CSV table of C-alpha atoms in Angstrom, one decimal:
chain,number,residue,atom,x,y,z
A,1,MET,CA,-18.0,-7.0,42.2
A,2,PHE,CA,-16.3,-10.4,42.8
A,3,GLY,CA,-17.5,-13.6,44.4
A,4,LEU,CA,-17.2,-13.8,48.2
A,5,LYS,CA,-13.9,-15.2,49.1
A,6,ASN,CA,-12.5,-15.8,52.6
A,7,VAL,CA,-15.5,-14.4,54.5
A,8,HIS,CA,-14.7,-13.7,58.1
A,9,LYS,CA,-17.5,-13.4,60.7
A,10,PHE,CA,-17.6,-12.3,64.3
A,11,PRO,CA,-18.5,-14.8,67.0
A,12,GLU,CA,-22.2,-15.6,67.4
A,13,GLY,CA,-22.5,-14.0,70.8
A,14,GLU,CA,-21.4,-10.5,69.8
A,15,SER,CA,-23.8,-7.9,68.7
A,16,ASN,CA,-21.9,-7.1,65.5
A,17,ALA,CA,-22.4,-10.5,64.1
A,18,LYS,CA,-24.3,-9.1,61.1
A,19,CYS,CA,-21.2,-7.4,59.7
A,20,ALA,CA,-18.8,-9.2,57.5
A,21,PHE,CA,-15.8,-8.2,55.3
A,22,VAL,CA,-14.3,-9.8,52.2
A,23,THR,CA,-10.6,-10.1,51.3
A,24,HIS,CA,-9.6,-10.7,47.7
A,25,THR,CA,-6.8,-12.9,46.5
A,26,PRO,CA,-3.9,-11.7,44.3
A,27,ASP,CA,-5.3,-13.7,41.4
A,28,GLU,CA,-8.4,-11.7,41.4
A,29,PHE,CA,-6.5,-8.4,41.4
A,30,SER,CA,-4.3,-9.6,38.5
A,31,GLY,CA,-7.5,-10.5,36.6
A,32,VAL,CA,-8.8,-7.0,37.1
A,33,VAL,CA,-5.5,-5.4,35.9
A,34,SER,CA,-5.3,-7.7,32.8
A,35,GLY,CA,-8.9,-7.0,31.9
A,36,PHE,CA,-8.3,-3.3,32.2
A,37,GLY,CA,-5.2,-3.5,30.0
A,38,CYS,CA,-7.1,-5.5,27.3
A,39,GLY,CA,-9.7,-2.7,27.3
A,40,ILE,CA,-7.1,0.0,26.8
A,41,ARG,CA,-5.4,-2.0,24.0
A,42,ARG,CA,-8.8,-2.5,22.3
A,43,ARG,CA,-9.5,1.2,22.4
A,44,PHE,CA,-6.0,2.1,21.2
A,45,ARG,CA,-6.4,-0.3,18.2
A,46,LEU,CA,-9.8,1.2,17.4
A,47,LEU,CA,-8.5,4.8,17.5
A,48,LEU,CA,-5.5,3.8,15.4
A,49,SER,CA,-7.6,2.2,12.7
A,50,THR,CA,-9.9,5.3,12.7
A,51,PHE,CA,-6.9,7.6,12.5
A,52,GLU,CA,-5.4,5.5,9.7
A,53,ALA,CA,-8.7,5.6,7.7
A,54,TRP,CA,-8.9,9.4,8.1
A,55,LEU,CA,-5.3,9.8,6.9
A,56,ARG,CA,-6.0,7.5,3.9
A,57,GLU,CA,-9.1,9.5,2.9
A,58,SER,CA,-7.3,12.8,3.3
A,59,GLY,CA,-4.2,11.7,1.3
A,60,HIS,CA,-1.7,12.0,4.2
A,61,LEU,CA,-1.0,8.4,5.0
A,62,GLU,CA,2.7,9.1,4.8
A,63,ILE,CA,2.5,10.5,8.3
A,64,LEU,CA,2.1,7.0,9.7
A,65,ASP,CA,4.9,5.7,7.6
A,66,LYS,CA,7.3,8.1,9.4
A,67,CYS,CA,6.2,6.9,12.8
A,68,ASN,CA,7.3,3.9,14.7
A,69,LEU,CA,3.9,2.1,15.0
A,70,ASP,CA,5.3,-0.6,17.3
A,71,GLN,CA,6.8,1.8,19.8
A,72,GLY,CA,5.9,0.9,23.3
A,73,ARG,CA,5.0,-2.7,22.5
A,74,PRO,CA,6.9,-5.6,24.0
A,75,GLN,CA,9.6,-6.8,21.5
A,76,ARG,CA,9.4,-10.5,21.0
A,77,ARG,CA,12.6,-12.2,20.0
A,78,ASN,CA,10.9,-15.4,18.9
A,79,SER,CA,11.9,-15.5,15.2
A,80,LEU,CA,9.5,-18.4,14.6
A,81,SER,CA,6.5,-16.3,15.7
A,82,ASN,CA,7.6,-13.3,13.6
A,83,SER,CA,8.0,-15.6,10.6
A,84,VAL,CA,4.5,-16.9,11.0
A,85,LYS,CA,3.1,-13.4,11.3
A,86,ALA,CA,5.0,-12.3,8.2
A,87,LEU,CA,3.6,-15.3,6.2
A,88,ARG,CA,0.0,-14.4,7.4
A,89,ILE,CA,0.2,-10.9,5.9
A,90,ASN,CA,-2.0,-10.6,2.9
A,91,PRO,CA,-1.3,-7.2,1.1
A,92,PHE,CA,-3.9,-8.0,-1.6
A,93,LYS,CA,-7.0,-8.2,0.6
A,94,SER,CA,-7.9,-4.5,0.3
A,95,LEU,CA,-7.8,-4.6,-3.6
A,96,THR,CA,-11.0,-3.9,-5.4
A,97,VAL,CA,-12.1,-4.2,-9.0
A,98,GLU,CA,-11.7,-0.4,-9.5
A,99,ASP,CA,-8.1,-0.6,-8.4
A,100,CYS,CA,-7.4,-3.3,-10.9
A,101,CYS,CA,-8.9,-1.2,-13.7
A,102,LYS,CA,-6.8,1.9,-12.9
A,103,GLY,CA,-4.0,2.8,-15.4
A,104,PRO,CA,-0.4,2.9,-14.4
A,105,VAL,CA,1.0,6.1,-12.9
A,106,SER,CA,4.2,7.9,-14.1
A,107,TRP,CA,7.1,5.4,-13.9
A,108,THR,CA,9.9,7.9,-13.3
A,109,GLY,CA,8.0,10.6,-11.7
A,110,GLU,CA,6.1,8.6,-9.0
A,111,PHE,CA,6.4,4.9,-9.2
A,112,LEU,CA,10.2,4.4,-9.2
A,113,ASP,CA,11.2,7.8,-7.7
A,114,CYS,CA,9.2,10.3,-5.6
A,115,GLY,CA,11.3,13.1,-6.9
A,116,LEU,CA,13.6,13.4,-3.9
A,117,GLY,CA,16.1,10.7,-4.7
A,118,PRO,CA,16.4,7.0,-3.8
A,119,LYS,CA,17.2,7.7,-0.1
A,120,GLU,CA,13.8,9.4,0.4
A,121,THR,CA,11.9,6.9,-1.8
A,122,TYR,CA,13.1,3.5,-0.4
A,123,SER,CA,14.0,2.2,3.0
A,124,LEU,CA,13.9,-1.0,5.0
A,125,PRO,CA,10.7,-1.3,7.1
A,126,ARG,CA,11.4,-1.1,10.9
A,127,SER,CA,8.6,-3.5,11.8
A,128,LEU,CA,6.0,-5.9,10.4
A,129,THR,CA,3.3,-3.3,11.0
A,130,GLN,CA,5.1,-0.8,8.9
A,131,ALA,CA,5.8,-3.4,6.2
A,132,LYS,CA,2.1,-4.4,6.1
A,133,LEU,CA,1.0,-0.7,5.9
A,134,ARG,CA,3.4,0.0,3.0
A,135,MET,CA,2.4,-3.1,1.0
A,136,GLU,CA,-1.3,-2.5,1.4
A,137,GLU,CA,-1.1,1.2,0.4
A,138,ASN,CA,1.5,0.9,-2.4
A,139,ILE,CA,-0.3,-2.1,-4.0
A,140,LYS,CA,-3.5,-0.1,-3.9
A,141,ARG,CA,-1.8,3.0,-5.4
A,142,TYR,CA,0.3,1.3,-8.1
A,143,THR,CA,-1.9,-1.6,-9.2
A,144,GLY,CA,-1.7,-0.6,-12.8
A,145,ASN,CA,2.1,-0.5,-12.7
A,146,TYR,CA,2.4,-3.9,-11.0
A,147,LEU,CA,0.0,-5.5,-13.6
A,148,VAL,CA,2.3,-4.1,-16.4
A,149,LEU,CA,5.4,-5.5,-14.6
A,150,ALA,CA,3.7,-8.9,-14.2
A,151,MET,CA,2.8,-9.0,-17.9
A,152,VAL,CA,6.4,-8.1,-18.8
A,153,VAL,CA,7.7,-11.0,-16.6
A,154,VAL,CA,5.2,-13.4,-18.2
A,155,LEU,CA,6.3,-12.4,-21.7
A,156,CYS,CA,10.0,-12.7,-20.7
A,157,TYR,CA,9.4,-16.3,-19.5
A,158,LEU,CA,7.5,-17.1,-22.7
A,159,TYR,CA,10.3,-15.7,-24.8
A,160,LYS,CA,12.8,-17.8,-22.8
A,161,ILE,CA,10.6,-20.9,-23.2
A,162,PRO,CA,9.1,-20.7,-26.8
A,163,VAL,CA,7.4,-24.0,-26.5
A,164,ALA,CA,5.3,-22.7,-23.7
A,165,LEU,CA,4.0,-19.9,-26.0
A,166,LEU,CA,3.2,-22.6,-28.6
A,167,GLY,CA,1.3,-24.5,-25.9
A,168,ILE,CA,-0.8,-21.5,-24.9
A,169,MET,CA,-1.7,-21.0,-28.5
A,170,SER,CA,-2.6,-24.7,-28.9
A,171,ILE,CA,-4.9,-24.5,-25.8
A,172,LEU,CA,-6.7,-21.5,-27.1
A,173,ALA,CA,-7.1,-23.2,-30.5
A,174,LEU,CA,-8.4,-26.3,-28.8
A,175,TRP,CA,-11.1,-24.6,-26.8
A,176,ASP,CA,-12.1,-22.4,-29.8
A,177,THR,CA,-12.7,-25.6,-31.8
A,178,VAL,CA,-14.8,-27.1,-29.0
A,179,ARG,CA,-16.8,-23.9,-28.8
A,180,VAL,CA,-17.5,-23.8,-32.5
A,181,TYR,CA,-18.5,-27.5,-32.6
A,182,LEU,CA,-20.9,-27.0,-29.7
A,183,ASN,CA,-22.5,-24.0,-31.3
A,184,THR,CA,-22.8,-25.8,-34.6
A,185,ARG,CA,-24.5,-28.9,-33.1
A,186,GLY,CA,-26.6,-26.9,-30.7
A,187,LEU,CA,-25.6,-29.1,-27.8
A,188,THR,CA,-26.8,-28.1,-24.3
A,189,GLN,CA,-24.9,-28.6,-21.0
A,190,THR,CA,-27.2,-31.4,-20.0
A,191,SER,CA,-26.4,-33.5,-23.1
A,192,LEU,CA,-23.9,-36.4,-22.8
A,193,ARG,CA,-21.9,-35.3,-25.8
A,194,PHE,CA,-21.3,-31.9,-24.3
A,195,ARG,CA,-20.0,-33.4,-21.1
A,196,ALA,CA,-17.7,-35.8,-23.0
A,197,LEU,CA,-16.3,-32.9,-25.1
A,198,GLN,CA,-15.7,-31.0,-21.9
A,199,ILE,CA,-13.8,-33.8,-20.3
A,200,LEU,CA,-11.7,-34.4,-23.4
A,201,GLY,CA,-10.9,-30.6,-23.6
A,202,ASN,CA,-9.8,-30.6,-19.9
A,203,LEU,CA,-7.6,-33.7,-20.5
A,204,GLY,CA,-6.1,-32.1,-23.6
A,205,THR,CA,-5.4,-28.9,-21.7
A,206,VAL,CA,-3.6,-30.7,-18.9
A,207,PHE,CA,-1.5,-32.7,-21.5
A,208,ILE,CA,-0.5,-29.6,-23.4
A,209,MET,CA,0.4,-27.7,-20.2
A,210,ILE,CA,2.7,-30.5,-19.1
A,211,TYR,CA,4.2,-31.4,-22.4
A,212,CYS,CA,4.8,-27.8,-23.6
A,213,LYS,CA,6.0,-26.7,-20.1
A,214,VAL,CA,3.2,-24.1,-19.9
A,215,ALA,CA,2.7,-24.8,-16.2
A,216,VAL,CA,6.4,-24.4,-15.4
A,217,ALA,CA,6.6,-21.1,-17.3
A,218,LEU,CA,3.5,-19.7,-15.6
A,219,ALA,CA,4.5,-20.9,-12.2
A,220,TRP,CA,8.0,-19.2,-12.4
A,221,ALA,CA,6.4,-16.1,-13.9
A,222,CYS,CA,3.9,-15.9,-11.0
A,223,LEU,CA,6.6,-16.4,-8.4
A,224,THR,CA,8.9,-13.8,-9.9
A,225,SER,CA,6.0,-11.3,-10.3
A,226,LEU,CA,5.1,-11.9,-6.6
A,227,ILE,CA,8.7,-11.3,-5.5
A,228,VAL,CA,8.9,-8.1,-7.5
A,229,VAL,CA,5.6,-6.7,-6.3
A,230,VAL,CA,6.1,-7.6,-2.6
A,231,GLY,CA,9.7,-6.4,-2.6
A,232,HIS,CA,8.9,-3.0,-4.2
A,233,SER,CA,5.8,-2.3,-2.2
A,234,MET,CA,7.6,-3.2,1.1
A,235,LEU,CA,10.7,-1.0,0.4
A,236,ARG,CA,8.8,1.9,-1.2
A,237,ARG,CA,8.0,4.6,1.3
A,238,ILE,CA,4.5,6.1,1.4
A,239,THR,CA,5.0,9.5,0.0
A,240,VAL,CA,2.7,12.4,-0.9
A,241,THR,CA,0.7,11.7,-4.0
A,242,LYS,CA,0.8,14.2,-6.9
A,243,HIS,CA,-2.9,15.0,-6.7
A,244,PRO,CA,-4.0,14.3,-3.1
A,245,PRO,CA,-7.8,14.1,-2.5
A,246,LYS,CA,-9.7,16.7,-0.6
A,247,PRO,CA,-9.3,16.6,3.2
A,248,ALA,CA,-11.7,14.4,4.9
A,249,VAL,CA,-13.4,15.0,8.2
A,250,MET,CA,-12.3,12.6,10.9
A,251,LYS,CA,-15.1,10.7,12.4
A,252,LEU,CA,-14.8,8.5,15.5
A,253,GLN,CA,-17.3,5.8,15.4
A,254,ILE,CA,-17.0,4.0,18.7
A,255,LYS,CA,-19.7,1.8,19.8
A,256,PRO,CA,-20.7,1.8,23.5
A,257,ALA,CA,-20.0,-2.0,23.8
A,258,GLU,CA,-16.4,-1.4,22.7
A,259,LEU,CA,-15.8,1.2,25.4
A,260,ARG,CA,-16.5,-1.4,28.1
A,261,THR,CA,-13.6,-3.2,29.6
């Protein structure tokens, strides 16, 4: 199993000189224990992800939200490592085009309140794992509502900075004029005049965005929308949907290679 270490042999004159025994060092045993622990953790993560997928398909993901997913794990008090892990969370990675095309759900009946009051609807996440689970699921469920909120925030900033709205209208008018001129002249993308007009249009767009504070308004609108979406999705508990899908059959797909330590 391991390499031969510290092999002890009998003296050459004895008849049992063919026998030998091996003693293993403590480092080898610690390597075996650590490898066995890594295999157990790998299997646990695989089973947890499979169980989470089954709960998501069956519409009962709120069960995981009520559990302490980090129970039994060593608590690290290093605030820097926790901050880095929090910044690496991407709650938008599971979004699809179908999710973005969904309409908003009921604002007062499901989005802002689950029907049982604020205490049963919102709570602080107990761990980064729970916060990640909430954000991914809530953003997927309420994509239409978050898009409406983001649009409202953008309109509020444009109302607060009217010159930015004028700048956006100027940019649209500029590129519409360029499009009409190109269609009228029948210019292709390989022509020199087409490239010159494209460069002039980009320069004009940059000038208008800076002069009319369009970039500032959009940057603040995006930052505010991100804070609203992340804050609500992290504090909003995963509750039972109004129309849960049909129960799904739990399937454990474990490859033989993943069962090896």
